[in-house]
GROMACS .gro file of C-alpha atoms in nm:
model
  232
    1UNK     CA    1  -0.210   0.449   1.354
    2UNK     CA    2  -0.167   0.314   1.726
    3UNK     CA    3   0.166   0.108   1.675
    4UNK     CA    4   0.249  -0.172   2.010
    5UNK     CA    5   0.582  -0.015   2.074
    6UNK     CA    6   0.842  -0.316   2.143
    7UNK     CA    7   1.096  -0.252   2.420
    8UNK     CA    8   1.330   0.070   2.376
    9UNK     CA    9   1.678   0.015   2.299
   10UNK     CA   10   1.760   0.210   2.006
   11UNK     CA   11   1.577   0.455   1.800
   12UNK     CA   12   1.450   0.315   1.411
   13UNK     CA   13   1.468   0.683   1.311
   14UNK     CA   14   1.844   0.729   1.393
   15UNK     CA   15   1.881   0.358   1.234
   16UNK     CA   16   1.696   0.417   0.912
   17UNK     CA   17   1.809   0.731   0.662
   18UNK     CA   18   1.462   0.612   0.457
   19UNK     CA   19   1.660   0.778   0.167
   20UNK     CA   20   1.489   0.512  -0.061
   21UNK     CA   21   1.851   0.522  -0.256
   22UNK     CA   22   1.758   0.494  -0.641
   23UNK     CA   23   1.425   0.489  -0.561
   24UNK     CA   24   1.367   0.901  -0.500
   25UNK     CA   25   0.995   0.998  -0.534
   26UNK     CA   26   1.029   1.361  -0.592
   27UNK     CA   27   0.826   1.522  -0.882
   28UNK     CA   28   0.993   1.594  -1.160
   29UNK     CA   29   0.891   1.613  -1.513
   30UNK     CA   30   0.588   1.533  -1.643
   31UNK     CA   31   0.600   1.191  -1.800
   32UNK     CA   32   0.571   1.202  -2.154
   33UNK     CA   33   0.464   0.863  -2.193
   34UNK     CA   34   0.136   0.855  -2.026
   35UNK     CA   35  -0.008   1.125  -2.230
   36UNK     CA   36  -0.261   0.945  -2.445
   37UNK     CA   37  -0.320   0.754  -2.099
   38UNK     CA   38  -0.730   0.823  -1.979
   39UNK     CA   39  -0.547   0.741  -1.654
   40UNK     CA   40  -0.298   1.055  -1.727
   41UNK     CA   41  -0.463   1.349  -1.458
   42UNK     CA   42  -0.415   1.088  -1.143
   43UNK     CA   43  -0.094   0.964  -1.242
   44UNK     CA   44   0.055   1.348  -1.228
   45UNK     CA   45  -0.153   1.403  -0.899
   46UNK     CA   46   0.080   1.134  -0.772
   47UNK     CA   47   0.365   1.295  -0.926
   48UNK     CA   48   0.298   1.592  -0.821
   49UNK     CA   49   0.266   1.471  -0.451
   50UNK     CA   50   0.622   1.301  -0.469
   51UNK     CA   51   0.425   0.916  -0.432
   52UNK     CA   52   0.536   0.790  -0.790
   53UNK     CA   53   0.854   0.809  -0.981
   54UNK     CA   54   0.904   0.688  -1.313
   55UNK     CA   55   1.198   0.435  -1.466
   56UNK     CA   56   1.365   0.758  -1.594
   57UNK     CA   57   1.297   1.142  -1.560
   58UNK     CA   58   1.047   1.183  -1.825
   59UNK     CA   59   0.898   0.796  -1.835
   60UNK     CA   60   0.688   0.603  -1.608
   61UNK     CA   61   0.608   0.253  -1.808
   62UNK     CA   62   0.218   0.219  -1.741
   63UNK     CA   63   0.205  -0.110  -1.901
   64UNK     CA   64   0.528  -0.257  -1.745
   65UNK     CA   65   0.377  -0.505  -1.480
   66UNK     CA   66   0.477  -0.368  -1.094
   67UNK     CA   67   0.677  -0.609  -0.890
   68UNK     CA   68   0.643  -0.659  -0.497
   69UNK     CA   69   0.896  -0.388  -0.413
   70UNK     CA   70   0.772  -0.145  -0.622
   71UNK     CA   71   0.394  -0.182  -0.483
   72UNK     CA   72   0.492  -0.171  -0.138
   73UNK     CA   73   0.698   0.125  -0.149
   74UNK     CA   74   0.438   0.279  -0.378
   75UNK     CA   75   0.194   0.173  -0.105
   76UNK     CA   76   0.422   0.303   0.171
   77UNK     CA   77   0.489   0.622   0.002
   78UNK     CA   78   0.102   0.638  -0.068
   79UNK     CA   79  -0.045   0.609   0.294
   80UNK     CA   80   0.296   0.796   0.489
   81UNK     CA   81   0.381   0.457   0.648
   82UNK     CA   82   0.679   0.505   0.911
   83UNK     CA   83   0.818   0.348   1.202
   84UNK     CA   84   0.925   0.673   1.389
   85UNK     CA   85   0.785   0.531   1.691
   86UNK     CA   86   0.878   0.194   1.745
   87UNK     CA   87   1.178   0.108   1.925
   88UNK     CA   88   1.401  -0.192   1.863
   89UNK     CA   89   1.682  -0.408   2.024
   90UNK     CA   90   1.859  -0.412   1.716
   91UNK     CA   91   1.914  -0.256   1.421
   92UNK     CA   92   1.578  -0.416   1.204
   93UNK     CA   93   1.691  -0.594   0.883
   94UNK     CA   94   1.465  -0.670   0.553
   95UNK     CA   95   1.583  -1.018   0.606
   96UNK     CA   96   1.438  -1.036   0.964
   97UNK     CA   97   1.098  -1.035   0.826
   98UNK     CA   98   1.132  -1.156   0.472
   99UNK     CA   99   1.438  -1.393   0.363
  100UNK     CA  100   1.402  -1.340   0.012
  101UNK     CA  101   1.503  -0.991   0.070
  102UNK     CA  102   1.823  -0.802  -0.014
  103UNK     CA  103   1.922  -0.576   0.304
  104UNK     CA  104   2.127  -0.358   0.056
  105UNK     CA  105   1.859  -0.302  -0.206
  106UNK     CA  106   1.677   0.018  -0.283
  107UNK     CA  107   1.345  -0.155  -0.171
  108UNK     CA  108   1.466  -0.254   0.182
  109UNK     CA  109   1.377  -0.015   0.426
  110UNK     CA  110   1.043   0.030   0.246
  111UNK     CA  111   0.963  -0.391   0.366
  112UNK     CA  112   1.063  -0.310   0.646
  113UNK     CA  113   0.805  -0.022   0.724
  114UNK     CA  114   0.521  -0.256   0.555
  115UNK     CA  115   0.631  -0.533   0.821
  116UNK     CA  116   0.540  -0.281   1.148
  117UNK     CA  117   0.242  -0.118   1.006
  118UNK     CA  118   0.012  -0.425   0.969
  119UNK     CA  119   0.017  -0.486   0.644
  120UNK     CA  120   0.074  -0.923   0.723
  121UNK     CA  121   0.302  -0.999   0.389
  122UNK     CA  122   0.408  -1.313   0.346
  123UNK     CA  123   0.740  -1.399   0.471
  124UNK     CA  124   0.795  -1.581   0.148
  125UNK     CA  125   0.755  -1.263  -0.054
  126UNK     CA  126   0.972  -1.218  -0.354
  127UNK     CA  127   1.064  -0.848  -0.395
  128UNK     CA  128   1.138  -0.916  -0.784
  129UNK     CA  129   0.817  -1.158  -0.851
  130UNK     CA  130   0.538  -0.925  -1.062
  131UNK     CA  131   0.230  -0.892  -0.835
  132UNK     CA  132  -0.150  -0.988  -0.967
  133UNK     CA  133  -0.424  -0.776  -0.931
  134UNK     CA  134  -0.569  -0.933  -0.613
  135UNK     CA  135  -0.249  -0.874  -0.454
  136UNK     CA  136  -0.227  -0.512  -0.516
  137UNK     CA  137  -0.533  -0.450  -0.366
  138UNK     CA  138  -0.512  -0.669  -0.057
  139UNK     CA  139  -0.284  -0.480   0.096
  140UNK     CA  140  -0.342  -0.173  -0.039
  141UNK     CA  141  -0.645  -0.208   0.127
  142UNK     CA  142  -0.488  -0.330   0.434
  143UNK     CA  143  -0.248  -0.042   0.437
  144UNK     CA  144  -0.578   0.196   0.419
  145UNK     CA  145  -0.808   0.026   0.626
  146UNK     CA  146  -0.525   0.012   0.989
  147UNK     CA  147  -0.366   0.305   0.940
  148UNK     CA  148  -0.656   0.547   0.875
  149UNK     CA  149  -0.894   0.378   1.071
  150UNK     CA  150  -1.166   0.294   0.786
  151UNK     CA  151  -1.429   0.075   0.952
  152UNK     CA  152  -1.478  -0.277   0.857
  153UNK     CA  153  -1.828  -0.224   0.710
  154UNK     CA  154  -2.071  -0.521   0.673
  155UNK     CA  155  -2.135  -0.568   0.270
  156UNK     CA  156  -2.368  -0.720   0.025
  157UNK     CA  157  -2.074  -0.899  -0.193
  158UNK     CA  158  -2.101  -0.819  -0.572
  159UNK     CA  159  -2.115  -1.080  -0.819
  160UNK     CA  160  -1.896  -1.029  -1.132
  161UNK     CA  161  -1.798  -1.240  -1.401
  162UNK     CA  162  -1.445  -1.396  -1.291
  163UNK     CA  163  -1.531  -1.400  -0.917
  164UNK     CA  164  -1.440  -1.776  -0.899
  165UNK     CA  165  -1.072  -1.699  -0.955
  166UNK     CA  166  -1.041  -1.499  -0.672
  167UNK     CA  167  -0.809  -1.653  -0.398
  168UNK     CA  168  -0.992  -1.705  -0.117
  169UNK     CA  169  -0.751  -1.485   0.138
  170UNK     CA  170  -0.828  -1.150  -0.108
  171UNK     CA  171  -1.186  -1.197  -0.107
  172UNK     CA  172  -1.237  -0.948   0.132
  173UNK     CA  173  -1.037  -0.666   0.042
  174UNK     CA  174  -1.149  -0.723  -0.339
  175UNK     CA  175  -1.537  -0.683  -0.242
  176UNK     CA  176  -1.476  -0.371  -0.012
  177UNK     CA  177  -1.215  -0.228  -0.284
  178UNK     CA  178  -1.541  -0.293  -0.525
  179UNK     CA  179  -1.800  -0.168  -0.313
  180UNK     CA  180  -1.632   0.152  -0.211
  181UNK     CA  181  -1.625   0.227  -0.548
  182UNK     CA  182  -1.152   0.201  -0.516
  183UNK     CA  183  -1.151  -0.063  -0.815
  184UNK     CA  184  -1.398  -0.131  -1.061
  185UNK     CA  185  -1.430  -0.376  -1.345
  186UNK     CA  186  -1.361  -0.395  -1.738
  187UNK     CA  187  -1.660  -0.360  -1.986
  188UNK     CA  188  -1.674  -0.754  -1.975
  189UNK     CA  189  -1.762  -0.737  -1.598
  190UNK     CA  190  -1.445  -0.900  -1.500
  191UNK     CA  191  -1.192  -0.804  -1.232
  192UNK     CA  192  -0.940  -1.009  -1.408
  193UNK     CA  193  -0.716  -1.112  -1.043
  194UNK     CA  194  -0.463  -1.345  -1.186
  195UNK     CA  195  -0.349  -1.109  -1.411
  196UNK     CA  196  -0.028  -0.879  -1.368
  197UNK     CA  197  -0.111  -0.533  -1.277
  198UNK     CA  198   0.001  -0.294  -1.452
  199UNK     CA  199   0.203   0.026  -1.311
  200UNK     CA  200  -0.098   0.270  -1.401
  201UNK     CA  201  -0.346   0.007  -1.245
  202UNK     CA  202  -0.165   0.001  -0.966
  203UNK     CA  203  -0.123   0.423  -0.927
  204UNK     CA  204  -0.521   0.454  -0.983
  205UNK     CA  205  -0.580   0.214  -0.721
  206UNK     CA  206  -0.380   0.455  -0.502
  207UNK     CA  207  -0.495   0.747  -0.587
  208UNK     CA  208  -0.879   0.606  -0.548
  209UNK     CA  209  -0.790   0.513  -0.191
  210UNK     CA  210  -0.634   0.810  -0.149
  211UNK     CA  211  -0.978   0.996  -0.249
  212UNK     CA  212  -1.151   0.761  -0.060
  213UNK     CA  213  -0.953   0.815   0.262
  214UNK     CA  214  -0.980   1.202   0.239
  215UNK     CA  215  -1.362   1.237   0.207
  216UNK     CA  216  -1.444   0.969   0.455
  217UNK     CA  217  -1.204   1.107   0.785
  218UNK     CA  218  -1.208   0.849   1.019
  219UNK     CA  219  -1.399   1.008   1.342
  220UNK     CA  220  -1.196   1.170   1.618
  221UNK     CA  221  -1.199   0.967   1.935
  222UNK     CA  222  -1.392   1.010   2.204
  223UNK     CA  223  -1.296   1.237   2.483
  224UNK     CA  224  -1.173   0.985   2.820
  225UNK     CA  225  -1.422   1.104   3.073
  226UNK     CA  226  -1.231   1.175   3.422
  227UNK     CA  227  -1.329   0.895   3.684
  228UNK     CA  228  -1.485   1.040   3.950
  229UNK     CA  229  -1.493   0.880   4.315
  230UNK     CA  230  -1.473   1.001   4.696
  231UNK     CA  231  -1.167   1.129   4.849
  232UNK     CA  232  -1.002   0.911   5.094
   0.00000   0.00000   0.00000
């Protein structure tokens, strides 16, 4: 991703450890409580990549709901967010961008990555509020869609059972999440948007836009022709 670089003072790098203190993503053992999960195989891919931790060593909760800080440093984890090349005046504070925040908690550096890649939180957000569904995938699919580069394709919108409780502002993302085949619906043909999502609904989201992402590269840009003109 192309990031506007603001005027150089000091380095975010040497500011930011990113040590994601409590919050370590390393692989580790294989959580025993997601065995009888049909979800199981892409939870351990995520695992195994060092994008998802669980609540302990051996336990990852897939039915506990996932707040705001845990999807956005799932999300930043996911998609190798950074801010290695921007340049600030000041040190940059979770606060600065979101005043609900805690600048000494686990999940701060993480907002503060998600606030210079794009991704257009709120600045109301509430780390510790449980996101819905429609959430999740807005800016999941925000994440994906600036910093790889996936075109903004024209689609037929799909028509599915609960459609009319989608907020207006997620429409988007929830149709192209749909169409590309990154969420799906239940057996009812609902999308269910209001509700909670889950921590395993929230890791195969990921790892579907992860798929996604790798066999659809985003084309290499095209080569700057040299200008050509007559020598003075």
């Amino acid at each position: 991703m192309r990031i506007k670089h603001k005027f150089v003072m000091i380095s975010a790098t040497a500011l930011l450890a990113l040590s994601f203190a409590g919050q370590s993503f390393a692989a580790s053992t294989p959580f025993t409580d997601v065995n009888q999960s049909y979800v199981k195989d892409k939870i351990a891919s995520l695992q195994e990549r060092g994008i998802v931790k669980g609540v302990s060593n051996d336990e990852f909760k897939p039915d506990a709901s996932i707040t705001a800080a845990q999807g956005i440093q799932l999300i930043v984890n996911a998609l190798n967010l950074n801010i290695d090349n921007i340049r600030f005046f000041k040190a940059p504070l979770a606060t600065d961008y979101f005043a609900k925040a805690s600048n000494d908690a686990w999940y701060a550096d993480a907002l503060i990555i998600a606030a210079n890649n794009g991704l257009e939180l709120p600045a109301d957000l509430d780390p510790a509020k449980p996101w819905t569904k429609e959430e999740f995938i807005q800016y999941l699919m925000k994440a994906a869609e600036v910093t790889n580069n996936l075109p903004l394709i024209n689609i037929k919108p799909l028509e599915f059972a609960d459609e009319a409780d989608l907020d207006v502002q997620y429409q988007g993302a929830v149709q192209r999440a749909l169409v590309l085949k990154i969420a799906d619906l239940d057996a009812e043909g609902k999308l269910n948007p209001k509700e909670e999502i889950s921590r395993a609904e929230a890791a195969v989201l990921t790892y579907n836009v992860l798929e996604y992402i790798a066999a659809h590269p985003a084309p290499a840009p095209a080569p700057v022709e040299p200008e050509t003109g007559a020598s003075e």
